[in-house]
């Protein structure tokens, strides 16, 4: 998702024929978005940003060992094709503040065509099913199976999220772990702030408390850590939001656009690691996305109703009705107009999530999502 936001800023800063054709013309594209599916009305746009936990490239080949070492993410067989990051970005018509809804990856939801399971599994389950079916029909080409499987995974994820939130999805962007690493590294470091020192052997996170600037490998460890955090995955989601806010600010700063080497690296990341839906007219969309490229985004983590075990795995219990109501309220034209009139510190809400210990306590089913408004150069401190 960071790569997608970088592209918005690159085109905003340079525009023109070259960037459109050199970057977007070579970027991976997908037909997974159903042309007959509902679309947003009134000029608003909903974009699903998918971060894959895959240790493979877009052709299904293992990432080089040197890259895996820097990712501190284990070997290429770990992670599968889970969407460990799912963010629905709502860009309103008329220039209001953009809203990004983070969907916790362990939410137990209905998966179209499959038994109920964690929302992150929709991609991998559909991919494996598609490849198995095609192999049974005689397809043996590895790349053909990989591409068909990924398209099935994208379609399943798009349909799952759309049905879960009861909203249309107009566009999507996908990036894997390597893409995240490449983008973060190409920025020359991203500032973050930690309330407490952390050390986690699973993610490789080893940071002191306070403000600091992280390189690509450190950034990936920062946003992947969940062990040792008070709220586990929910705190990891907050890490991702804080990192996005900081990266947006750095991308929007003058130094990004006056460093030719950095710009070339960003463009290479886009061409190498990003997949977007076919036919998305990004230059036209940019006229609507000024608040995104300016860093004026409100991040919300959708609430959970409790914890449970499902087939031996920890899952988040959710109340779809409550979540849909909250999303509708935040996406309503009235909310968009109010946000357009708010100052930097107005309207932000903070609600404490459930503790991780024991995974038993739960907030009220009607709890509002945790919301953070980030503008300008704010670097929020997180656990």
Coordinates of C-alpha atoms in Angstrom, one line a residue:
X1 CA 0.0 0.0 0.0
X2 CA 2.9 2.3 0.6
X3 CA 4.0 1.8 -3.0
X4 CA 0.6 2.8 -4.2
X5 CA 0.7 6.0 -2.2
X6 CA 4.2 6.7 -3.5
X7 CA 2.9 6.5 -7.0
X8 CA 0.3 9.1 -6.3
X9 CA 2.9 11.5 -5.1
X10 CA 5.3 10.7 -8.0
X11 CA 2.6 11.5 -10.5
X12 CA 1.5 14.5 -8.6
X13 CA 5.0 15.9 -8.6
X14 CA 5.9 15.1 -12.2
X15 CA 2.8 14.1 -14.2
X16 CA 2.9 14.0 -17.9
X17 CA 3.2 11.4 -20.5
X18 CA 6.6 9.8 -19.5
X19 CA 5.6 8.9 -15.9
X20 CA 2.2 7.6 -17.0
X21 CA 3.6 5.3 -19.7
X22 CA 6.9 4.3 -18.2
X23 CA 5.5 3.5 -14.7
X24 CA 1.9 2.6 -15.2
X25 CA 2.4 1.1 -18.6
X26 CA 4.8 -1.5 -17.1
X27 CA 3.2 -2.0 -13.8
X28 CA 1.4 -5.4 -13.2
X29 CA -2.2 -5.2 -14.0
X30 CA -5.2 -7.5 -13.0
X31 CA -8.6 -8.2 -14.3
X32 CA -9.8 -9.5 -11.0
X33 CA -12.1 -6.6 -10.3
X34 CA -15.5 -7.7 -11.7
X35 CA -16.8 -5.2 -14.2
X36 CA -20.4 -6.0 -13.3
X37 CA -19.9 -5.4 -9.6
X38 CA -21.4 -2.2 -8.0
X39 CA -19.3 0.9 -8.0
X40 CA -19.3 4.0 -5.7
X41 CA -21.6 6.8 -6.7
X42 CA -21.4 10.6 -6.3
X43 CA -17.7 10.9 -7.2
X44 CA -16.3 9.0 -4.2
X45 CA -13.8 6.2 -4.6
X46 CA -13.1 3.1 -2.5
X47 CA -9.7 1.4 -2.9
X48 CA -8.6 -1.9 -1.4
X49 CA -4.9 -2.0 -0.5
X50 CA -3.6 -5.5 -0.1
X51 CA -0.3 -6.4 1.5
X52 CA 0.6 -10.1 0.8
X53 CA 2.7 -12.0 3.2
X54 CA 4.2 -14.0 0.3
X55 CA 8.0 -14.5 0.1
X56 CA 7.7 -15.0 -3.7
X57 CA 7.8 -12.6 -6.6
X58 CA 5.0 -11.9 -9.0
X59 CA 5.8 -15.0 -11.1
X60 CA 5.7 -17.3 -8.0
X61 CA 9.5 -17.7 -7.9
X62 CA 11.4 -17.7 -4.6
X63 CA 12.9 -14.3 -3.6
X64 CA 16.7 -14.3 -3.6
X65 CA 18.2 -15.6 -0.4
X66 CA 19.9 -12.2 0.1
X67 CA 16.5 -10.5 0.0
X68 CA 15.0 -13.0 2.4
X69 CA 17.8 -12.4 4.8
X70 CA 17.1 -8.7 4.8
X71 CA 13.4 -9.3 5.2
X72 CA 14.0 -11.4 8.3
X73 CA 10.9 -13.3 7.2
X74 CA 12.1 -16.9 7.0
X75 CA 12.2 -19.0 3.9
X76 CA 10.0 -18.8 0.9
X77 CA 7.6 -21.5 2.2
X78 CA 6.5 -19.4 5.1
X79 CA 3.6 -17.0 5.0
X80 CA 1.8 -18.5 2.0
X81 CA -0.5 -16.1 0.3
X82 CA -2.2 -14.5 3.3
X83 CA -3.2 -10.9 3.0
X84 CA -1.7 -9.7 6.3
X85 CA -2.6 -6.1 5.5
X86 CA -6.0 -5.1 4.3
X87 CA -6.9 -1.4 4.2
X88 CA -9.9 0.1 2.6
X89 CA -9.1 3.6 1.5
X90 CA -12.2 5.9 1.0
X91 CA -11.5 9.0 -1.0
X92 CA -14.6 11.3 -0.9
X93 CA -15.8 13.5 -3.7
X94 CA -15.2 17.2 -3.3
X95 CA -11.8 17.2 -1.5
X96 CA -12.8 15.9 2.0
X97 CA -10.4 14.1 4.3
X98 CA -9.6 10.5 3.1
X99 CA -10.4 7.7 5.5
X100 CA -8.4 4.4 5.7
X101 CA -10.1 1.4 7.4
X102 CA -7.7 -1.2 8.6
X103 CA -9.3 -4.7 8.8
X104 CA -7.7 -7.0 11.4
X105 CA -6.3 -10.0 9.5
X106 CA -7.7 -12.6 12.0
X107 CA -11.4 -11.4 11.8
X108 CA -13.6 -14.5 11.4
X109 CA -15.8 -13.8 8.4
X110 CA -17.8 -15.5 5.6
X111 CA -15.5 -16.4 2.7
X112 CA -17.5 -16.7 -0.5
X113 CA -17.2 -20.3 -1.8
X114 CA -15.3 -21.5 1.3
X115 CA -16.1 -22.3 5.0
X116 CA -16.0 -19.4 7.4
X117 CA -12.4 -18.5 8.3
X118 CA -9.9 -15.7 8.9
X119 CA -10.3 -12.9 6.4
X120 CA -6.6 -13.1 5.5
X121 CA -7.1 -16.6 4.1
X122 CA -9.5 -15.7 1.3
X123 CA -6.6 -15.1 -1.1
X124 CA -4.6 -18.2 -0.5
X125 CA -7.6 -20.6 -0.3
X126 CA -8.9 -19.3 -3.7
X127 CA -5.5 -19.4 -5.2
X128 CA -4.8 -23.0 -4.2
X129 CA -8.3 -24.1 -5.4
X130 CA -7.9 -22.5 -8.8
X131 CA -4.4 -24.0 -9.3
X132 CA -5.6 -27.5 -8.3
X133 CA -8.6 -27.2 -10.7
X134 CA -6.5 -26.1 -13.6
X135 CA -3.8 -28.7 -12.9
X136 CA -6.5 -31.3 -13.0
X137 CA -7.5 -30.0 -16.4
X138 CA -4.0 -30.5 -17.8
X139 CA -2.4 -27.1 -17.2
X140 CA 1.2 -27.7 -16.2
X141 CA 3.0 -24.3 -16.9
X142 CA 4.1 -22.9 -13.5
X143 CA 3.7 -19.3 -14.5
X144 CA 0.3 -19.8 -16.0
X145 CA -0.9 -21.6 -12.8
X146 CA 0.6 -18.8 -10.7
X147 CA -1.1 -16.0 -12.6
X148 CA -4.4 -17.7 -12.7
X149 CA -4.2 -18.6 -9.0
X150 CA -3.3 -15.0 -8.1
X151 CA -6.2 -13.7 -10.1
X152 CA -8.5 -16.1 -8.2
X153 CA -7.1 -14.9 -4.9
X154 CA -7.6 -11.3 -5.8
X155 CA -11.2 -11.9 -6.8
X156 CA -11.9 -13.8 -3.6
X157 CA -10.4 -11.1 -1.4
X158 CA -12.2 -8.3 -3.2
X159 CA -15.5 -10.1 -2.9
X160 CA -14.9 -11.1 0.7
X161 CA -14.1 -7.5 1.8
X162 CA -16.9 -6.0 -0.2
X163 CA -19.5 -8.3 1.3
X164 CA -18.1 -8.1 4.8
X165 CA -18.2 -4.2 4.8
X166 CA -21.2 -4.0 2.5
X167 CA -19.4 -1.4 0.3
X168 CA -18.4 -1.3 -3.4
X169 CA -14.7 -1.5 -4.3
X170 CA -13.7 0.6 -7.2
X171 CA -10.0 -0.2 -7.5
X172 CA -7.3 -2.1 -5.7
X173 CA -3.5 -2.2 -5.4
X174 CA -1.4 -5.2 -4.2
X175 CA 2.2 -5.4 -3.0
X176 CA 4.2 -8.2 -1.3
X177 CA 6.8 -8.2 1.4
X178 CA 9.6 -7.5 -1.0
X179 CA 7.8 -4.5 -2.5
X180 CA 7.3 -3.0 1.0
X181 CA 11.0 -3.5 1.7
X182 CA 12.1 -1.9 -1.6
X183 CA 9.9 1.1 -1.1
X184 CA 10.9 1.8 2.5
X185 CA 14.6 1.4 1.6
X186 CA 14.3 3.7 -1.4
X187 CA 13.0 6.5 0.8
X188 CA 16.3 6.6 2.6
X189 CA 14.7 5.9 6.0
X190 CA 11.3 6.5 7.6
X191 CA 11.0 8.2 11.0
X192 CA 8.9 6.4 13.7
X193 CA 8.4 6.8 17.4
X194 CA 8.1 4.0 20.0
X195 CA 6.8 4.4 23.6
X196 CA 8.9 1.5 24.8
X197 CA 12.0 -0.4 23.7
X198 CA 11.3 -3.6 21.9
X199 CA 13.1 -6.8 20.9
X200 CA 11.5 -9.6 19.0
X201 CA 13.3 -12.5 17.5
X202 CA 10.4 -13.4 15.2
X203 CA 10.2 -10.2 13.3
X204 CA 13.7 -9.0 13.9
X205 CA 12.5 -5.8 15.7
X206 CA 15.2 -4.5 18.0
X207 CA 14.6 -0.8 18.7
X208 CA 15.0 1.6 21.6
X209 CA 12.2 3.8 22.8
X210 CA 11.7 7.3 21.3
X211 CA 12.0 8.7 17.8
X212 CA 14.3 7.1 15.3
X213 CA 14.7 6.6 11.6
X214 CA 14.4 3.1 10.1
X215 CA 15.8 1.6 6.9
X216 CA 14.0 -0.8 4.7
X217 CA 14.8 -4.0 6.7
X218 CA 14.1 -2.3 10.0
X219 CA 10.8 -0.8 8.7
X220 CA 9.6 -4.3 7.7
X221 CA 10.5 -5.6 11.2
X222 CA 8.6 -2.6 12.7
X223 CA 5.4 -3.2 10.9
X224 CA 5.5 -7.0 11.2
X225 CA 6.1 -7.3 14.9
X226 CA 3.2 -8.7 17.0
X227 CA 4.9 -10.8 19.6
X228 CA 5.5 -8.9 22.8
X229 CA 2.9 -6.1 22.0
X230 CA 0.1 -5.5 24.5
X231 CA -2.6 -6.1 21.9
X232 CA -0.8 -8.4 19.5
X233 CA -2.1 -8.1 16.0
X234 CA -4.2 -5.0 16.8
X235 CA -1.0 -3.1 17.9
X236 CA 0.7 -4.3 14.7
X237 CA -2.1 -2.7 12.8
X238 CA -1.5 0.6 14.7
X239 CA 2.2 0.2 13.8
X240 CA 1.3 0.0 10.1
X241 CA -0.9 3.1 10.3
X242 CA 1.8 5.1 12.1
X243 CA 4.4 4.0 9.5
X244 CA 2.0 5.0 6.7
X245 CA 1.5 8.4 8.1
X246 CA 5.2 9.0 8.5
X247 CA 6.0 7.6 5.0
X248 CA 3.4 9.8 3.4
X249 CA 4.9 12.9 5.0
X250 CA 8.4 11.9 3.8
X251 CA 7.1 11.2 0.3
X252 CA 5.4 14.6 0.3
X253 CA 8.6 16.5 1.4
X254 CA 10.7 18.4 -1.0
X255 CA 13.8 16.2 -0.6
X256 CA 12.0 13.2 -2.3
X257 CA 11.4 15.1 -5.5
X258 CA 14.8 16.8 -5.7
X259 CA 16.8 13.5 -5.4
X260 CA 17.0 11.9 -8.9
X261 CA 18.4 8.7 -7.6
X262 CA 15.6 8.2 -5.0
X263 CA 13.0 9.0 -7.7
X264 CA 14.5 6.3 -10.0
X265 CA 14.4 3.8 -7.2
X266 CA 10.8 4.6 -6.4
X267 CA 9.8 4.2 -10.0
X268 CA 11.6 0.9 -10.2
X269 CA 9.7 -0.4 -7.1
X270 CA 6.4 0.5 -8.8
X271 CA 7.3 -1.4 -12.0
X272 CA 8.6 -4.4 -10.1
X273 CA 6.4 -4.9 -7.2
X274 CA 2.9 -3.4 -7.7
X275 CA -0.2 -4.9 -9.2
X276 CA -3.3 -2.7 -9.8
X277 CA -6.6 -3.3 -11.5
X278 CA -6.6 -3.0 -15.3
X279 CA -8.0 0.2 -16.7
X280 CA -7.6 2.4 -13.6
X281 CA -7.0 5.9 -14.9
X282 CA -4.6 7.0 -12.1
X283 CA -3.9 10.5 -13.5
X284 CA -7.7 11.3 -13.5
X285 CA -8.0 9.8 -10.0
X286 CA -5.2 12.1 -8.7
X287 CA -7.4 15.1 -9.3
X288 CA -9.6 13.7 -6.5
X289 CA -6.8 12.4 -4.3
X290 CA -5.1 15.6 -3.1
X291 CA -5.7 14.8 0.5
X292 CA -4.1 11.4 0.2
X293 CA -1.0 12.8 -1.4
X294 CA -0.8 15.5 1.2
X295 CA -0.9 13.1 4.1
X296 CA -4.4 14.1 5.2
X297 CA -5.8 10.7 6.1
X298 CA -7.8 9.5 9.0
X299 CA -6.9 5.9 10.0
X300 CA -9.4 3.6 11.7
X301 CA -9.0 0.1 12.9
X302 CA -12.3 -1.7 12.7
X303 CA -13.5 -3.0 16.0
X304 CA -13.7 -6.6 17.2
X305 CA -16.3 -8.1 19.6
X306 CA -14.1 -10.7 21.3
X307 CA -11.7 -13.6 20.8
X308 CA -12.3 -17.3 20.2
X309 CA -10.7 -20.5 18.8
X310 CA -11.6 -21.7 15.3
X311 CA -10.2 -25.1 14.2
X312 CA -7.5 -24.6 16.9
X313 CA -6.5 -21.1 15.7
X314 CA -7.0 -17.8 17.5
X315 CA -9.6 -15.6 15.7
X316 CA -11.3 -12.3 16.2
X317 CA -15.0 -12.4 16.6
X318 CA -16.8 -9.5 14.8
X319 CA -20.2 -8.0 14.6
X320 CA -20.8 -7.4 10.9
X321 CA -23.8 -5.2 11.5
X322 CA -21.9 -2.9 13.8
X323 CA -19.0 -2.7 11.5
X324 CA -21.1 -1.9 8.4
X325 CA -22.9 0.8 10.3
X326 CA -19.6 2.4 11.4
X327 CA -18.2 2.3 7.8
X328 CA -21.4 3.7 6.3
X329 CA -21.3 6.6 8.8
X330 CA -17.7 7.4 8.1
X331 CA -18.3 7.2 4.4
X332 CA -21.4 9.3 4.3
X333 CA -21.4 12.6 2.4
X334 CA -22.3 14.3 5.6
X335 CA -19.2 12.9 7.3
X336 CA -17.1 13.9 4.3
X337 CA -18.3 17.5 4.5
X338 CA -17.7 17.7 8.2
X339 CA -14.2 16.4 7.8
X340 CA -13.4 18.9 5.1
X341 CA -14.2 21.7 7.7
X342 CA -12.3 20.2 10.6
X343 CA -9.0 21.5 11.9
X344 CA -6.0 19.2 12.4
X345 CA -7.0 18.1 15.9
X346 CA -10.8 18.0 15.8
X347 CA -12.9 14.9 15.7
X348 CA -10.3 12.3 16.5
X349 CA -11.5 9.5 18.7
X350 CA -9.5 6.9 20.6
X351 CA -11.0 3.8 22.1
X352 CA -9.0 1.2 23.9
X353 CA -9.0 -2.2 22.3
X354 CA -9.2 -5.5 24.2
X355 CA -6.1 -6.8 26.0
X356 CA -4.1 -9.5 24.3
X357 CA -3.5 -11.5 27.5
X358 CA -5.7 -14.5 27.6
X359 CA -7.5 -13.3 24.5
X360 CA -10.8 -13.3 26.5
X361 CA -11.8 -9.7 27.3
X362 CA -13.8 -7.9 24.7
X363 CA -15.1 -4.4 24.1
X364 CA -18.8 -3.7 23.8
X365 CA -20.2 -4.8 20.5
X366 CA -21.1 -1.2 19.7
X367 CA -17.6 0.2 20.3
X368 CA -16.4 2.7 17.8
X369 CA -13.2 2.0 15.8
X370 CA -9.9 3.5 16.9
X371 CA -9.4 6.6 14.8
X372 CA -6.3 8.6 14.3
X373 CA -6.2 11.8 12.2
X374 CA -2.7 12.4 10.8
X375 CA -1.8 15.6 9.0
X376 CA 1.4 17.3 8.0
X377 CA 4.5 16.0 9.6
X378 CA 3.1 14.2 12.6
X379 CA 4.9 11.0 13.7
X380 CA 2.6 9.4 16.3
X381 CA 4.2 7.3 19.0
X382 CA 3.1 3.7 19.3
X383 CA 3.7 0.6 21.4

